[in-house]
Short mmCIF file of C-alpha atoms and ligand atoms in Angstrom, two decimals:
data_model
loop_
_atom_site.label_atom_id
_atom_site.label_comp_id
_atom_site.label_asym_id
_atom_site.label_seq_id
_atom_site.Cartn_x
_atom_site.Cartn_y
_atom_site.Cartn_z
CA MET A 1 0.00 0.00 0.00
CA THR A 2 1.30 3.49 -0.83
CA ASP A 3 0.44 6.80 0.80
CA THR A 4 -1.59 7.81 -2.25
CA MET A 5 -4.80 6.00 -1.17
CA ILE A 6 -7.80 8.09 -2.14
CA ALA A 7 -10.14 9.26 0.58
CA ARG A 8 -13.58 7.62 0.74
CA LEU A 9 -16.42 9.97 -0.12
CA PRO A 10 -18.87 10.59 2.76
CA GLU A 11 -21.67 9.35 0.43
CA VAL A 12 -20.02 5.91 0.39
CA ASP A 13 -20.08 5.67 4.19
CA ALA A 14 -23.62 7.02 4.30
CA PHE A 15 -24.73 4.28 1.89
CA LEU A 16 -22.89 1.59 3.90
CA SER A 17 -24.84 2.57 7.01
CA ARG A 18 -28.14 2.82 5.12
CA ALA A 19 -28.02 -0.55 3.27
CA SER A 20 -29.52 -3.31 5.37
CA GLY A 21 -30.45 -6.19 3.02
CA SER A 22 -32.77 -6.66 0.06
CA PHE A 23 -34.41 -3.69 -1.69
CA ILE A 24 -38.08 -4.29 -2.48
CA ASP A 25 -40.87 -1.93 -3.51
CA GLY A 26 -38.51 1.04 -3.19
CA GLU A 27 -37.38 0.26 0.36
CA HIS A 28 -34.41 -1.30 2.13
CA LEU A 29 -35.43 -4.38 4.14
CA SER A 30 -33.65 -5.13 7.34
CA GLY A 31 -34.58 -8.81 7.61
CA SER A 32 -34.54 -10.61 10.89
CA GLY A 33 -33.00 -13.94 9.89
CA ARG A 34 -29.54 -14.76 8.54
CA HIS A 35 -27.04 -11.98 7.99
CA ALA A 36 -23.67 -11.86 6.20
CA ASP A 37 -20.67 -9.57 6.41
CA ILE A 38 -19.77 -7.86 3.15
CA ILE A 39 -15.98 -7.98 2.95
CA ASP A 40 -13.29 -5.60 1.67
CA PRO A 41 -10.99 -8.00 -0.25
CA SER A 42 -7.89 -5.84 0.39
CA ASN A 43 -7.93 -6.48 4.16
CA ALA A 44 -10.66 -9.09 4.80
CA LEU A 45 -12.52 -6.61 7.05
CA SER A 46 -16.28 -6.14 7.05
CA LEU A 47 -17.67 -3.13 5.15
CA THR A 48 -21.20 -3.68 6.40
CA ARG A 49 -23.58 -6.46 7.42
CA LEU A 50 -26.67 -7.30 5.37
CA GLY A 51 -29.75 -9.42 5.98
CA LEU A 52 -30.06 -12.38 3.61
CA ALA A 53 -33.23 -13.18 1.69
CA ASP A 54 -35.03 -16.47 2.28
CA GLU A 55 -37.81 -17.82 0.05
CA ALA A 56 -40.41 -15.55 1.67
CA ILE A 57 -38.40 -12.44 0.79
CA VAL A 58 -37.90 -13.64 -2.79
CA ASP A 59 -41.68 -14.14 -2.97
CA ARG A 60 -42.17 -10.53 -1.86
CA ALA A 61 -39.72 -9.24 -4.46
CA VAL A 62 -41.35 -11.21 -7.29
CA ALA A 63 -44.82 -10.19 -6.10
CA SER A 64 -43.75 -6.56 -6.10
CA ALA A 65 -42.32 -6.85 -9.63
CA LYS A 66 -45.43 -8.68 -10.84
CA ARG A 67 -47.76 -6.10 -9.30
CA CYS A 68 -45.80 -3.37 -11.10
CA PHE A 69 -46.00 -5.27 -14.36
CA ASP A 70 -49.72 -6.03 -14.01
CA ASN A 71 -50.70 -2.48 -13.05
CA GLY A 72 -49.14 -1.32 -16.33
CA ILE A 73 -47.67 1.91 -14.97
CA TRP A 74 -44.22 1.25 -16.40
CA ARG A 75 -45.00 -0.79 -19.50
CA GLY A 76 -48.03 1.39 -20.26
CA MET A 77 -46.01 4.60 -20.36
CA LYS A 78 -45.32 6.13 -23.74
CA PRO A 79 -42.00 4.67 -24.91
CA ALA A 80 -40.51 8.17 -25.13
CA GLN A 81 -41.36 8.77 -21.48
CA ARG A 82 -39.73 5.51 -20.40
CA GLU A 83 -36.70 6.44 -22.49
CA ARG A 84 -36.47 9.83 -20.74
CA ILE A 85 -36.55 8.15 -17.33
CA LEU A 86 -33.82 5.69 -18.32
CA LEU A 87 -31.72 8.58 -19.66
CA LYS A 88 -32.22 10.39 -16.36
CA PHE A 89 -31.10 7.19 -14.59
CA ALA A 90 -27.92 7.29 -16.74
CA ASP A 91 -27.40 10.96 -15.82
CA LEU A 92 -27.69 10.09 -12.12
CA VAL A 93 -25.18 7.24 -12.48
CA GLU A 94 -22.81 9.66 -14.20
CA ALA A 95 -23.34 12.33 -11.53
CA HIS A 96 -22.70 9.78 -8.76
CA GLY A 97 -19.86 8.18 -10.74
CA GLU A 98 -17.11 8.64 -8.18
CA GLU A 99 -19.26 7.36 -5.32
CA LEU A 100 -20.29 4.29 -7.35
CA ALA A 101 -16.72 3.63 -8.50
CA GLN A 102 -15.45 3.77 -4.92
CA LEU A 103 -18.19 1.46 -3.69
CA GLU A 104 -17.42 -1.06 -6.45
CA SER A 105 -13.68 -0.88 -5.83
CA LEU A 106 -14.13 -1.37 -2.07
CA ASN A 107 -16.47 -4.33 -2.40
CA GLN A 108 -14.96 -6.10 -5.42
CA GLY A 109 -11.32 -5.23 -4.86
CA LYS A 110 -10.78 -3.78 -8.33
CA SER A 111 -8.75 -0.76 -9.35
CA ILE A 112 -10.47 2.58 -8.95
CA HIS A 113 -9.31 3.41 -12.50
CA ILE A 114 -11.14 0.36 -13.91
CA ALA A 115 -14.17 1.12 -11.74
CA ARG A 116 -14.29 4.69 -13.08
CA MET A 117 -13.56 3.91 -16.73
CA VAL A 118 -15.15 0.54 -17.29
CA ASP A 119 -17.75 -0.06 -14.60
CA VAL A 120 -19.11 3.46 -14.51
CA GLY A 121 -17.87 4.95 -17.81
CA PHE A 122 -18.83 2.08 -20.08
CA SER A 123 -22.09 1.55 -18.19
CA VAL A 124 -23.26 5.12 -18.72
CA ASP A 125 -22.70 4.70 -22.48
CA PHE A 126 -24.44 1.33 -22.34
CA MET A 127 -27.41 2.82 -20.47
CA ARG A 128 -27.88 5.65 -22.96
CA TYR A 129 -27.48 3.38 -25.98
CA THR A 130 -29.93 0.80 -24.64
CA ALA A 131 -32.44 3.43 -23.47
CA GLY A 132 -32.66 4.44 -27.13
CA TRP A 133 -34.20 1.07 -28.05
CA THR A 134 -37.24 1.92 -25.90
CA THR A 135 -38.62 3.96 -28.80
CA LYS A 136 -37.37 1.71 -31.59
CA LEU A 137 -38.90 -1.71 -30.89
CA GLU A 138 -41.05 -2.75 -33.78
CA GLY A 139 -42.94 -5.59 -35.38
CA GLN A 140 -43.48 -6.31 -39.07
CA THR A 141 -46.39 -6.51 -41.42
CA THR A 142 -46.28 -9.78 -43.32
CA SER A 143 -47.74 -10.84 -46.67
CA VAL A 144 -50.01 -13.79 -45.92
CA SER A 145 -51.47 -16.15 -48.55
CA ILE A 146 -54.41 -17.55 -46.58
CA GLY A 147 -56.99 -18.90 -49.05
CA MET A 148 -60.06 -19.42 -46.91
CA PRO A 149 -62.80 -18.61 -46.35
CA GLU A 150 -63.22 -17.72 -49.99
CA GLY A 151 -63.21 -13.99 -50.63
CA ALA A 152 -61.72 -13.03 -47.28
CA GLU A 153 -58.90 -10.49 -47.12
CA PHE A 154 -56.29 -10.48 -44.35
CA HIS A 155 -54.03 -8.05 -42.65
CA ALA A 156 -51.22 -9.64 -40.57
CA TYR A 157 -48.50 -8.21 -38.41
CA THR A 158 -46.26 -8.96 -35.43
CA LEU A 159 -46.27 -7.12 -32.14
CA ARG A 160 -43.43 -6.95 -29.60
CA GLN A 161 -44.59 -6.99 -25.99
CA PRO A 162 -42.64 -7.08 -22.73
CA VAL A 163 -42.17 -10.62 -21.47
CA GLY A 164 -43.14 -9.86 -17.84
CA VAL A 165 -41.09 -10.24 -14.67
CA VAL A 166 -37.39 -10.77 -15.41
CA ALA A 167 -34.94 -12.33 -12.94
CA GLY A 168 -31.30 -11.30 -13.30
CA ILE A 169 -28.64 -13.37 -11.53
CA VAL A 170 -25.31 -11.59 -11.40
CA PRO A 171 -21.71 -12.68 -10.61
CA TRP A 172 -19.05 -10.91 -8.53
CA ASN A 173 -16.52 -9.86 -11.16
CA PHE A 174 -18.36 -6.80 -12.56
CA PRO A 175 -21.38 -6.63 -10.25
CA PHE A 176 -22.32 -3.04 -11.10
CA MET A 177 -21.90 -3.31 -14.85
CA ILE A 178 -23.51 -6.74 -15.23
CA THR A 179 -26.48 -5.65 -13.07
CA LEU A 180 -27.07 -2.89 -15.61
CA TRP A 181 -26.68 -5.33 -18.51
CA LYS A 182 -29.70 -7.16 -17.05
CA VAL A 183 -31.72 -4.18 -15.78
CA ILE A 184 -31.63 -1.69 -18.66
CA PRO A 185 -32.76 -3.99 -21.51
CA ALA A 186 -35.56 -5.32 -19.27
CA LEU A 187 -36.75 -1.82 -18.34
CA ALA A 188 -36.39 -0.60 -21.94
CA ALA A 189 -38.69 -3.44 -23.06
CA GLY A 190 -41.26 -2.47 -20.38
CA CYS A 191 -40.54 -5.35 -17.99
CA SER A 192 -39.96 -5.24 -14.26
CA ILE A 193 -36.98 -7.01 -12.73
CA VAL A 194 -35.59 -8.74 -9.65
CA ILE A 195 -31.78 -8.80 -9.41
CA LYS A 196 -29.91 -11.33 -7.29
CA PRO A 197 -26.30 -10.18 -6.94
CA ALA A 198 -23.48 -12.53 -5.89
CA THR A 199 -23.22 -12.99 -2.13
CA GLU A 200 -19.80 -11.31 -2.05
CA THR A 201 -20.77 -8.17 -3.99
CA PRO A 202 -24.34 -6.92 -3.48
CA LEU A 203 -23.58 -3.26 -2.73
CA SER A 204 -23.58 -1.57 -6.13
CA ALA A 205 -26.83 -3.23 -7.24
CA LEU A 206 -28.54 -1.84 -4.12
CA ARG A 207 -27.23 1.66 -4.79
CA LEU A 208 -28.38 1.39 -8.43
CA ALA A 209 -31.89 0.44 -7.31
CA GLU A 210 -32.01 3.63 -5.21
CA LEU A 211 -30.86 5.76 -8.14
CA ALA A 212 -33.42 4.16 -10.50
CA LEU A 213 -36.14 5.15 -8.06
CA GLU A 214 -34.79 8.70 -7.91
CA ALA A 215 -34.83 8.83 -11.74
CA GLY A 216 -38.54 7.97 -11.79
CA VAL A 217 -38.60 4.19 -12.30
CA PRO A 218 -41.72 3.27 -10.27
CA ALA A 219 -41.08 1.60 -6.89
CA GLY A 220 -41.17 -2.19 -7.23
CA THR A 221 -40.13 -2.18 -10.90
CA PHE A 222 -36.47 -2.83 -10.00
CA ASN A 223 -35.95 -4.95 -6.87
CA VAL A 224 -32.80 -6.52 -5.44
CA VAL A 225 -32.70 -9.70 -3.34
CA VAL A 226 -29.53 -10.19 -1.34
CA GLY A 227 -29.17 -13.89 -0.59
CA ALA A 228 -27.38 -17.15 -1.28
CA GLY A 229 -27.41 -18.53 -4.80
CA SER A 230 -28.42 -21.99 -3.63
CA ILE A 231 -31.44 -20.59 -1.76
CA ALA A 232 -32.60 -17.19 -3.06
CA GLY A 233 -31.06 -17.64 -6.55
CA GLN A 234 -32.43 -21.11 -7.14
CA TYR A 235 -35.87 -20.19 -5.81
CA LEU A 236 -35.97 -17.08 -8.02
CA ALA A 237 -35.07 -19.07 -11.16
CA GLU A 238 -37.83 -21.59 -10.29
CA HIS A 239 -40.44 -18.97 -9.47
CA PRO A 240 -43.60 -19.48 -11.57
CA ASP A 241 -44.19 -15.72 -11.87
CA VAL A 242 -40.74 -15.11 -13.41
CA ARG A 243 -41.08 -15.08 -17.21
CA LYS A 244 -37.41 -14.72 -18.11
CA VAL A 245 -34.14 -15.52 -16.35
CA THR A 246 -30.91 -13.86 -17.41
CA PHE A 247 -27.76 -15.24 -15.80
CA THR A 248 -24.02 -14.59 -15.90
CA GLY A 249 -21.68 -16.94 -14.07
CA SER A 250 -20.33 -20.48 -14.17
CA THR A 251 -21.39 -23.15 -16.67
CA ALA A 252 -22.45 -25.56 -13.92
CA VAL A 253 -24.83 -23.09 -12.26
CA GLY A 254 -25.99 -21.83 -15.68
CA LYS A 255 -27.20 -25.30 -16.57
CA GLN A 256 -29.15 -25.62 -13.31
CA ILE A 257 -30.77 -22.26 -14.00
CA GLY A 258 -31.62 -23.21 -17.57
CA HIS A 259 -33.33 -26.39 -16.31
CA ALA A 260 -35.19 -24.46 -13.61
CA ALA A 261 -36.38 -21.93 -16.20
CA VAL A 262 -37.53 -24.57 -18.69
CA ASP A 263 -39.54 -26.31 -15.98
CA HIS A 264 -41.93 -23.36 -15.97
CA MET A 265 -41.20 -22.36 -19.59
CA ALA A 266 -39.54 -19.11 -18.65
CA ARG A 267 -37.24 -17.71 -21.34
CA PHE A 268 -33.59 -17.73 -20.39
CA SER A 269 -30.21 -16.44 -21.46
CA LEU A 270 -26.91 -17.67 -20.05
CA GLU A 271 -23.51 -15.99 -20.28
CA LEU A 272 -21.11 -18.57 -18.92
CA GLY A 273 -17.56 -17.39 -19.23
CA GLY A 274 -14.77 -18.68 -21.40
CA LYS A 275 -11.30 -20.06 -21.83
CA ASN A 276 -10.53 -17.42 -24.38
CA PRO A 277 -7.61 -17.81 -26.78
CA MET A 278 -5.37 -15.24 -28.37
CA LEU A 279 -3.78 -16.45 -31.64
CA VAL A 280 -0.58 -14.56 -32.45
CA LEU A 281 0.54 -15.18 -36.03
CA GLU A 282 4.14 -14.99 -37.26
CA ASP A 283 3.72 -11.53 -38.81
CA ALA A 284 2.03 -9.96 -35.72
CA ASP A 285 3.31 -6.72 -34.19
CA LEU A 286 4.96 -8.13 -31.04
CA ASP A 287 4.70 -4.87 -29.06
CA LYS A 288 0.97 -4.66 -29.69
CA ALA A 289 0.46 -8.37 -28.96
CA VAL A 290 2.33 -8.19 -25.63
CA HIS A 291 0.49 -5.06 -24.57
CA GLY A 292 -2.80 -6.64 -25.68
CA ALA A 293 -2.03 -9.83 -23.76
CA LEU A 294 -1.35 -7.93 -20.52
CA MET A 295 -4.61 -6.00 -20.86
CA ALA A 296 -6.61 -9.03 -21.94
CA GLY A 297 -5.16 -11.35 -19.34
CA LEU A 298 -4.77 -9.16 -16.28
CA LEU A 299 -7.66 -6.69 -16.44
CA ASN A 300 -9.51 -6.99 -13.12
CA GLN A 301 -6.89 -9.60 -12.07
CA GLY A 302 -8.14 -11.87 -14.87
CA GLN A 303 -11.62 -12.03 -13.32
CA VAL A 304 -13.25 -11.25 -16.67
CA CYS A 305 -15.42 -13.68 -18.62
CA ALA A 306 -13.86 -12.50 -21.90
CA ALA A 307 -10.28 -12.43 -20.51
CA ALA A 308 -7.59 -14.08 -22.63
CA SER A 309 -6.02 -17.02 -20.82
CA ARG A 310 -4.62 -19.22 -23.62
CA PHE A 311 -1.93 -17.57 -25.72
CA TYR A 312 -1.04 -19.46 -28.90
CA VAL A 313 2.08 -17.76 -30.18
CA HIS A 314 4.01 -18.59 -33.35
CA ARG A 315 7.23 -20.35 -32.36
CA SER A 316 9.38 -17.56 -33.85
CA LEU A 317 7.86 -15.08 -31.35
CA HIS A 318 7.23 -17.43 -28.44
CA ASP A 319 10.35 -16.89 -26.28
CA ALA A 320 10.37 -13.11 -26.69
CA PHE A 321 6.61 -13.04 -25.90
CA CYS A 322 7.10 -15.03 -22.64
CA GLU A 323 10.09 -12.93 -21.60
CA ARG A 324 8.27 -9.66 -22.19
CA LEU A 325 5.19 -10.84 -20.26
CA HIS A 326 7.36 -12.06 -17.41
CA GLY A 327 9.26 -8.74 -17.27
CA ALA A 328 5.98 -6.82 -17.10
CA ILE A 329 4.41 -8.86 -14.29
CA GLN A 330 7.56 -8.65 -12.15
CA GLY A 331 7.47 -4.86 -12.23
CA MET A 332 3.84 -4.38 -11.23
CA SER A 333 2.89 -2.36 -8.13
CA VAL A 334 0.45 -4.02 -5.75
CA GLY A 335 -2.25 -2.61 -3.47
CA PRO A 336 -5.95 -2.07 -2.71
CA GLY A 337 -8.26 -0.86 -5.44
CA LEU A 338 -8.47 2.58 -3.85
CA ASP A 339 -4.70 3.02 -4.24
CA PRO A 340 -4.45 4.66 -7.67
CA ALA A 341 -0.76 3.70 -7.92
CA ALA A 342 -1.51 -0.03 -7.63
CA GLN A 343 -1.56 -1.97 -10.92
CA LEU A 344 -2.45 -5.22 -9.23
CA ASN A 345 -5.33 -5.56 -6.77
CA PRO A 346 -6.81 -8.35 -4.66
CA LEU A 347 -9.16 -11.02 -5.99
CA VAL A 348 -12.74 -10.94 -4.82
CA SER A 349 -12.66 -13.47 -1.97
CA ARG A 350 -10.53 -15.87 0.04
CA ARG A 351 -12.41 -18.75 -1.58
CA HIS A 352 -11.57 -17.53 -5.08
CA GLN A 353 -7.95 -16.74 -4.14
CA GLN A 354 -7.54 -20.34 -2.94
CA SER A 355 -9.12 -21.68 -6.13
CA VAL A 356 -6.70 -19.69 -8.35
CA LEU A 357 -3.68 -20.73 -6.26
CA ALA A 358 -4.75 -24.38 -6.55
CA HIS A 359 -4.91 -24.01 -10.36
CA ILE A 360 -1.32 -22.66 -10.40
CA GLU A 361 -0.06 -25.52 -8.21
CA ARG A 362 -1.79 -28.07 -10.38
CA ALA A 363 -0.33 -26.57 -13.58
CA GLN A 364 3.13 -26.82 -12.06
CA ALA A 365 2.50 -30.43 -11.00
CA GLU A 366 1.33 -31.25 -14.54
CA GLY A 367 4.62 -29.90 -15.93
CA ALA A 368 4.14 -26.21 -16.74
CA LYS A 369 7.02 -23.82 -15.98
CA VAL A 370 5.85 -21.06 -13.65
CA LEU A 371 7.25 -17.56 -14.20
CA ARG A 372 6.20 -15.51 -11.19
CA GLY A 373 5.27 -11.83 -10.89
CA ALA A 374 5.56 -9.18 -8.19
CA ALA A 375 5.39 -10.27 -4.54
CA VAL A 376 2.00 -9.72 -2.88
CA PRO A 377 1.02 -8.97 0.74
CA GLU A 378 -0.18 -11.73 3.09
CA GLU A 379 -3.15 -9.66 4.20
CA GLY A 380 -5.99 -9.49 1.69
CA PHE A 381 -6.87 -11.85 -1.15
CA TYR A 382 -3.95 -11.13 -3.49
CA VAL A 383 -2.51 -13.54 -6.04
CA SER A 384 0.73 -12.71 -7.80
CA PRO A 385 0.25 -13.04 -11.57
CA VAL A 386 2.02 -15.89 -13.33
CA VAL A 387 3.06 -16.67 -16.88
CA LEU A 388 3.04 -20.41 -17.57
CA SER A 389 5.29 -21.65 -20.34
CA GLY A 390 5.62 -25.21 -21.54
CA VAL A 391 1.85 -25.61 -21.29
CA THR A 392 0.25 -28.35 -23.40
CA GLN A 393 -3.30 -28.62 -24.63
CA GLN A 394 -3.96 -31.57 -22.30
CA MET A 395 -3.12 -29.72 -19.07
CA THR A 396 -6.02 -28.68 -16.86
CA VAL A 397 -4.89 -25.05 -17.00
CA ALA A 398 -5.38 -25.06 -20.79
CA ARG A 399 -8.92 -26.41 -20.45
CA GLU A 400 -10.61 -25.01 -17.33
CA GLU A 401 -11.51 -21.39 -16.64
CA VAL A 402 -9.19 -20.13 -13.87
CA PHE A 403 -10.64 -16.60 -13.67
CA GLY A 404 -7.40 -15.22 -12.29
CA PRO A 405 -4.06 -13.65 -13.34
CA VAL A 406 -2.70 -16.80 -15.00
CA LEU A 407 -1.39 -16.56 -18.57
CA SER A 408 -0.66 -19.88 -20.34
CA VAL A 409 1.57 -19.63 -23.41
CA ILE A 410 1.68 -22.40 -26.03
CA PRO A 411 3.80 -22.27 -29.21
CA PHE A 412 2.63 -23.40 -32.67
CA ASP A 413 4.31 -23.78 -36.05
CA LYS A 414 1.59 -23.96 -38.72
CA ILE A 415 -1.53 -21.78 -38.70
CA GLU A 416 -3.79 -24.84 -39.00
CA GLU A 417 -2.19 -26.28 -35.88
CA GLY A 418 -2.76 -22.99 -34.00
CA LEU A 419 -6.37 -22.81 -35.18
CA ALA A 420 -7.03 -26.41 -34.14
CA MET A 421 -5.81 -25.63 -30.59
CA VAL A 422 -7.90 -22.43 -30.47
CA ASN A 423 -11.02 -24.47 -31.25
CA ASP A 424 -10.05 -27.40 -29.03
CA SER A 425 -12.12 -26.18 -26.06
CA ASP A 426 -15.55 -26.84 -24.60
CA LEU A 427 -15.99 -23.09 -24.23
CA GLY A 428 -16.46 -20.45 -26.94
CA LEU A 429 -17.09 -16.96 -25.61
CA ALA A 430 -14.45 -14.85 -27.37
CA ALA A 431 -11.12 -15.07 -29.19
CA SER A 432 -8.60 -12.70 -30.65
CA LEU A 433 -6.39 -12.90 -33.67
CA TRP A 434 -3.16 -10.91 -33.93
CA THR A 435 -1.92 -10.33 -37.47
CA ASN A 436 -1.55 -7.66 -40.13
CA ASP A 437 -2.21 -10.15 -42.90
CA LEU A 438 -5.71 -9.16 -43.98
CA SER A 439 -6.35 -12.20 -46.17
CA GLN A 440 -5.30 -14.56 -43.40
CA ALA A 441 -7.54 -12.73 -40.90
CA MET A 442 -10.55 -12.81 -43.24
CA ARG A 443 -10.13 -16.55 -43.77
CA LEU A 444 -9.68 -17.37 -40.08
CA ILE A 445 -12.51 -15.23 -38.57
CA PRO A 446 -15.37 -17.49 -39.74
CA ARG A 447 -13.50 -20.63 -38.64
CA ILE A 448 -12.96 -19.56 -35.02
CA GLU A 449 -15.56 -21.06 -32.68
CA ALA A 450 -16.49 -18.09 -30.51
CA GLY A 451 -19.33 -15.60 -30.04
CA THR A 452 -16.92 -12.69 -30.56
CA VAL A 453 -13.71 -12.55 -32.61
CA TRP A 454 -11.42 -9.57 -32.18
CA VAL A 455 -8.53 -8.73 -34.51
CA ASN A 456 -5.54 -6.91 -33.01
CA THR A 457 -7.56 -6.12 -29.89
CA HIS A 458 -9.15 -8.09 -27.04
CA VAL A 459 -11.87 -7.40 -24.42
CA THR A 460 -13.14 -4.37 -26.33
CA LEU A 461 -16.89 -4.36 -25.81
CA ASP A 462 -19.45 -1.93 -27.14
CA ALA A 463 -23.12 -1.53 -26.31
CA SER A 464 -24.00 -1.89 -30.01
CA LEU A 465 -22.19 -5.20 -30.50
CA PRO A 466 -24.01 -8.35 -29.34
CA PHE A 467 -22.02 -10.32 -26.76
CA GLY A 468 -22.42 -13.95 -25.74
CA GLY A 469 -21.04 -17.42 -26.23
CA VAL A 470 -21.22 -20.58 -28.30
CA LYS A 471 -20.64 -24.14 -27.07
CA GLN A 472 -20.52 -24.36 -23.23
CA SER A 473 -20.18 -20.55 -22.98
CA GLY A 474 -23.91 -20.10 -23.05
CA ILE A 475 -27.08 -19.24 -24.90
CA GLY A 476 -28.30 -15.84 -26.04
CA ARG A 477 -26.73 -12.43 -26.56
CA GLU A 478 -26.46 -9.30 -24.45
CA PHE A 479 -26.11 -5.75 -25.89
CA GLY A 480 -27.53 -4.33 -29.08
CA ARG A 481 -31.10 -4.73 -30.25
CA GLU A 482 -30.92 -8.44 -29.36
CA ALA A 483 -30.69 -7.78 -25.62
CA VAL A 484 -33.89 -5.73 -25.57
CA GLU A 485 -35.78 -8.03 -27.94
CA ALA A 486 -34.83 -10.93 -25.66
CA CYS A 487 -37.04 -9.30 -23.00
CA THR A 488 -40.06 -9.35 -25.31
CA GLU A 489 -42.52 -11.85 -26.71
CA LEU A 490 -43.45 -11.73 -30.36
CA LYS A 491 -47.21 -11.86 -30.88
CA SER A 492 -48.59 -12.64 -34.34
CA VAL A 493 -51.84 -10.90 -35.26
CA CYS A 494 -54.05 -11.87 -38.20
CA ILE A 495 -57.17 -9.84 -39.04
CA ALA A 496 -59.75 -10.99 -41.56
CA TYR A 497 -61.84 -8.37 -43.30
P1 NAP B 1 -21.53 -18.97 -9.77
O1 NAP B 1 -21.62 -19.95 -8.67
O2 NAP B 1 -21.96 -19.38 -11.12
O3 NAP B 1 -22.34 -17.67 -9.29
C1 NAP B 1 -22.90 -16.70 -10.14
C2 NAP B 1 -24.22 -16.22 -9.55
O4 NAP B 1 -25.15 -17.32 -9.48
C3 NAP B 1 -24.12 -15.70 -8.12
O5 NAP B 1 -25.05 -14.66 -7.94
C4 NAP B 1 -24.51 -16.92 -7.32
O6 NAP B 1 -24.96 -16.61 -6.02
C5 NAP B 1 -25.64 -17.47 -8.16
N1 NAP B 1 -25.93 -18.88 -7.91
C6 NAP B 1 -25.12 -19.84 -7.42
N2 NAP B 1 -25.78 -21.02 -7.37
C7 NAP B 1 -27.04 -20.80 -7.83
C8 NAP B 1 -28.18 -21.61 -8.03
N3 NAP B 1 -28.18 -22.91 -7.76
N4 NAP B 1 -29.31 -21.04 -8.53
C9 NAP B 1 -29.33 -19.73 -8.83
N5 NAP B 1 -28.28 -18.90 -8.66
C10 NAP B 1 -27.14 -19.43 -8.17
O7 NAP B 1 -20.06 -18.41 -9.89
P2 NAP B 1 -18.99 -18.36 -8.70
O8 NAP B 1 -19.07 -19.52 -7.78
O9 NAP B 1 -19.12 -17.09 -8.08
O10 NAP B 1 -17.66 -18.53 -9.55
C11 NAP B 1 -17.25 -19.82 -9.99
C12 NAP B 1 -16.60 -19.73 -11.34
O11 NAP B 1 -17.56 -19.25 -12.30
C13 NAP B 1 -15.47 -18.72 -11.47
O12 NAP B 1 -14.26 -19.22 -10.97
C14 NAP B 1 -15.47 -18.49 -12.94
O13 NAP B 1 -14.79 -19.52 -13.59
C15 NAP B 1 -16.92 -18.53 -13.32
N6 NAP B 1 -17.49 -17.19 -13.40
C16 NAP B 1 -17.82 -16.70 -14.63
C17 NAP B 1 -18.32 -15.41 -14.73
C18 NAP B 1 -18.68 -14.81 -16.04
O14 NAP B 1 -18.60 -13.60 -16.18
N7 NAP B 1 -19.16 -15.57 -16.99
C19 NAP B 1 -18.49 -14.63 -13.60
C20 NAP B 1 -18.18 -15.17 -12.34
C21 NAP B 1 -17.70 -16.44 -12.28
P3 NAP B 1 -23.95 -16.75 -4.78
O15 NAP B 1 -22.88 -15.76 -5.00
O16 NAP B 1 -24.80 -16.42 -3.64
O17 NAP B 1 -23.45 -18.17 -4.81
MG1 MG B 2 -20.90 -20.35 -6.69
#
């Protein structure tokens, strides 16, 4: 820790004393049952203590969302009016940006710079972009050829209507941003929503629910249940009054949620992380590729679903690539997220820190060479980043999502061999290709099995560009028109005259 730590805004402390548990019908609930400490990952100390939702509280949240949907106040508003309220919500998030960034950094552990630029900055753009779809949802008129009864004429069209109550289940890596990825498309479509944040990181979702209310989103339209995934999360996904479930997290839990949703025919979308490759061809700009790898692999300590974790590098560049990565991770400064000088911050929890350390040990036991980064403090949930060389495709570290600062480098000789290893994965969220050979890039892009392919960049998201996975990385897309349409039902109308 350096002496440059930024001072906490009084608004952050005021919120920490105000938050008490779930947020339903526009009010904080205190809850009388189980409570949990919300931990600062940089020192393992409690930031606040919140009441945890049981099934009865989830029932209240869903009932509140359903009442708001059924009374039609939100979905019945003129689209332009709903758009104005969502834009006001974005303005409030922007105006409270520093407070929100501090809260996110304190609770998640991440760098204040990332919290300001990505969590808040990107989210404000995302909110404004997505709010714009409120006024642009449309159906189609179709040309029907119905031949009976004889002489009848027909007019047919499709109508987009909000699906109903949406449940959003959110992980701990970008709790603020991913909450908004669930909330804004749902509200833009005219739905109401219940968010269940991860147990470790519920704070920013609660603050967002307050700001939505202040912007004019009717009380009960956006509720937050703070509770365990296995209890509150599971019960929410199974709830018969939930019409759509949108989930981001692990593949195993995603499958359970998909099954729970199908059991009551709720729509669902699953964003399930990746084991994302970077393919560095012989002609690539090494400086750019190394810089890109550090960004793509270490952003948020590697706790990013689209992070690059498998680096397939042409043999002619391989040694220089490993050396440069190793040099960079040795020189990194370490500290809490609120220390603006720190380049490396803690992971979210003790549990996750132990899981990442176990992956590194296992990789070493399976034969990878471990190149270690800067030393990290004992206190807090830090993990020193590592570059693994000598990794093979069969090693666990090349196959399973680690979700930490672990960069596995694998050389290849022929492009076909590199491509085969890129696609040799159960997961398929994103991939990047590093080359200046346009023809090669154009030929490879369609052959890479991933929901997103970047060229000479990685982890660059935009609100207009649909994002989601293929294979075990999930079902459905967030962002763009798709995200809002996924919160609607398409009704077909046929009128005889
Ligand atoms: P997880 O278990 O999938 O948790 C994600 C969310 O689902 C949390 O809100 C969690 O609540 C909830 N949940 C857990 N079990 C549930 C259930 N049976 N029904 C409904 N909701 C449930 O993820 P994790 O344990 O935090 O992380 C495990 C691994 O998942 C990571 O190491 C990483 O590989 C991957 N992951 C991927 C992403 C991504 O962006 N795609 C994000 C985070 C993690 P609780 O927090 O209360 O358990
Ligand atoms: Mg879990």
